[in-house]
Amino acid sequence: MQQYLNSTRCRRQMLLSHFQGSEVTSVGQTEKCCDNCKKKLKRNQMTTNVSSQQSMDGKKDFAEEAKILFGAIESTGGAFGLAVPIYVVRGSVSIYFNL
């Protein structure tokens, strides 16, 4: 039972293999299969998104993030330095930042 709970393999595949007595390989790798398959697909999508943002030389393009930060600096009037716009972009709910 502990192996089943702690496993990162497809839970459905493990159960079917256990009750059929032979290894089942035709299931898994779908979002509706089990929690482990869902996590694995989500992790693969995240790494695909990150790698698509990187150029051939391994550098990441921060153009969108820079646009957001500069927009926050402009909306605060540029009078607060860099810390306040960063708090605004991050969504701080501090009373200090009622702008």
JSON list of C-alpha atoms in Angstrom, two decimals, residues 37-83:
[
{"chain": "A", "resi": 37, "resn": "CYS", "atom": "CA", "xyz": [-0.32, 11.41, -14.91]},
{"chain": "A", "resi": 38, "resn": "LYS", "atom": "CA", "xyz": [-1.97, 14.81, -14.52]},
{"chain": "A", "resi": 39, "resn": "LYS", "atom": "CA", "xyz": [1.05, 16.14, -12.60]},
{"chain": "A", "resi": 40, "resn": "LYS", "atom": "CA", "xyz": [3.47, 14.70, -15.15]},
{"chain": "A", "resi": 41, "resn": "LEU", "atom": "CA", "xyz": [1.60, 16.29, -18.07]},
{"chain": "A", "resi": 42, "resn": "LYS", "atom": "CA", "xyz": [1.44, 19.64, -16.28]},
{"chain": "A", "resi": 43, "resn": "ARG", "atom": "CA", "xyz": [5.18, 19.50, -15.52]},
{"chain": "A", "resi": 44, "resn": "ASN", "atom": "CA", "xyz": [5.94, 18.65, -19.17]},
{"chain": "A", "resi": 45, "resn": "GLN", "atom": "CA", "xyz": [3.81, 21.58, -20.37]},
{"chain": "A", "resi": 46, "resn": "MET", "atom": "CA", "xyz": [5.63, 23.94, -18.01]},
{"chain": "A", "resi": 47, "resn": "THR", "atom": "CA", "xyz": [9.06, 22.82, -19.23]},
{"chain": "A", "resi": 48, "resn": "THR", "atom": "CA", "xyz": [7.87, 23.14, -22.84]},
{"chain": "A", "resi": 49, "resn": "ASN", "atom": "CA", "xyz": [6.70, 26.70, -22.19]},
{"chain": "A", "resi": 50, "resn": "VAL", "atom": "CA", "xyz": [9.98, 27.63, -20.52]},
{"chain": "A", "resi": 51, "resn": "SER", "atom": "CA", "xyz": [12.08, 26.10, -23.29]},
{"chain": "A", "resi": 52, "resn": "SER", "atom": "CA", "xyz": [10.02, 27.89, -25.96]},
{"chain": "A", "resi": 53, "resn": "GLN", "atom": "CA", "xyz": [10.90, 31.21, -24.31]},
{"chain": "A", "resi": 54, "resn": "GLN", "atom": "CA", "xyz": [14.61, 30.47, -24.46]},
{"chain": "A", "resi": 55, "resn": "SER", "atom": "CA", "xyz": [16.62, 31.27, -27.55]},
{"chain": "A", "resi": 56, "resn": "MET", "atom": "CA", "xyz": [19.27, 29.10, -29.13]},
{"chain": "A", "resi": 57, "resn": "ASP", "atom": "CA", "xyz": [22.04, 30.42, -26.90]},
{"chain": "A", "resi": 58, "resn": "GLY", "atom": "CA", "xyz": [20.18, 29.58, -23.67]},
{"chain": "A", "resi": 59, "resn": "LYS", "atom": "CA", "xyz": [19.13, 33.12, -22.80]},
{"chain": "A", "resi": 60, "resn": "LYS", "atom": "CA", "xyz": [15.56, 33.91, -21.74]},
{"chain": "A", "resi": 61, "resn": "ASP", "atom": "CA", "xyz": [13.51, 36.75, -23.21]},
{"chain": "A", "resi": 62, "resn": "PHE", "atom": "CA", "xyz": [12.16, 38.98, -20.42]},
{"chain": "A", "resi": 63, "resn": "ALA", "atom": "CA", "xyz": [10.46, 41.49, -22.75]},
{"chain": "A", "resi": 64, "resn": "GLU", "atom": "CA", "xyz": [6.93, 40.85, -21.46]},
{"chain": "A", "resi": 65, "resn": "GLU", "atom": "CA", "xyz": [8.03, 41.08, -17.82]},
{"chain": "A", "resi": 66, "resn": "ALA", "atom": "CA", "xyz": [9.90, 44.31, -18.55]},
{"chain": "A", "resi": 67, "resn": "LYS", "atom": "CA", "xyz": [6.80, 45.82, -20.19]},
{"chain": "A", "resi": 68, "resn": "ILE", "atom": "CA", "xyz": [4.73, 44.99, -17.11]},
{"chain": "A", "resi": 69, "resn": "LEU", "atom": "CA", "xyz": [7.33, 46.46, -14.75]},
{"chain": "A", "resi": 70, "resn": "PHE", "atom": "CA", "xyz": [7.76, 49.64, -16.79]},
{"chain": "A", "resi": 71, "resn": "GLY", "atom": "CA", "xyz": [3.97, 50.00, -16.92]},
{"chain": "A", "resi": 72, "resn": "ALA", "atom": "CA", "xyz": [3.83, 49.79, -13.13]},
{"chain": "A", "resi": 73, "resn": "ILE", "atom": "CA", "xyz": [6.62, 52.37, -12.82]},
{"chain": "A", "resi": 74, "resn": "GLU", "atom": "CA", "xyz": [4.72, 54.68, -15.16]},
{"chain": "A", "resi": 75, "resn": "SER", "atom": "CA", "xyz": [1.42, 54.19, -13.31]},
{"chain": "A", "resi": 76, "resn": "THR", "atom": "CA", "xyz": [3.04, 55.07, -9.97]},
{"chain": "A", "resi": 77, "resn": "GLY", "atom": "CA", "xyz": [4.55, 58.19, -11.50]},
{"chain": "A", "resi": 78, "resn": "GLY", "atom": "CA", "xyz": [8.12, 56.97, -11.04]},
{"chain": "A", "resi": 79, "resn": "ALA", "atom": "CA", "xyz": [8.29, 58.68, -7.65]},
{"chain": "A", "resi": 80, "resn": "PHE", "atom": "CA", "xyz": [8.73, 55.59, -5.50]},
{"chain": "A", "resi": 81, "resn": "GLY", "atom": "CA", "xyz": [11.89, 53.99, -6.81]},
{"chain": "A", "resi": 82, "resn": "LEU", "atom": "CA", "xyz": [11.83, 50.36, -7.93]},
{"chain": "A", "resi": 83, "resn": "ALA", "atom": "CA", "xyz": [10.54, 48.59, -4.80]}
]
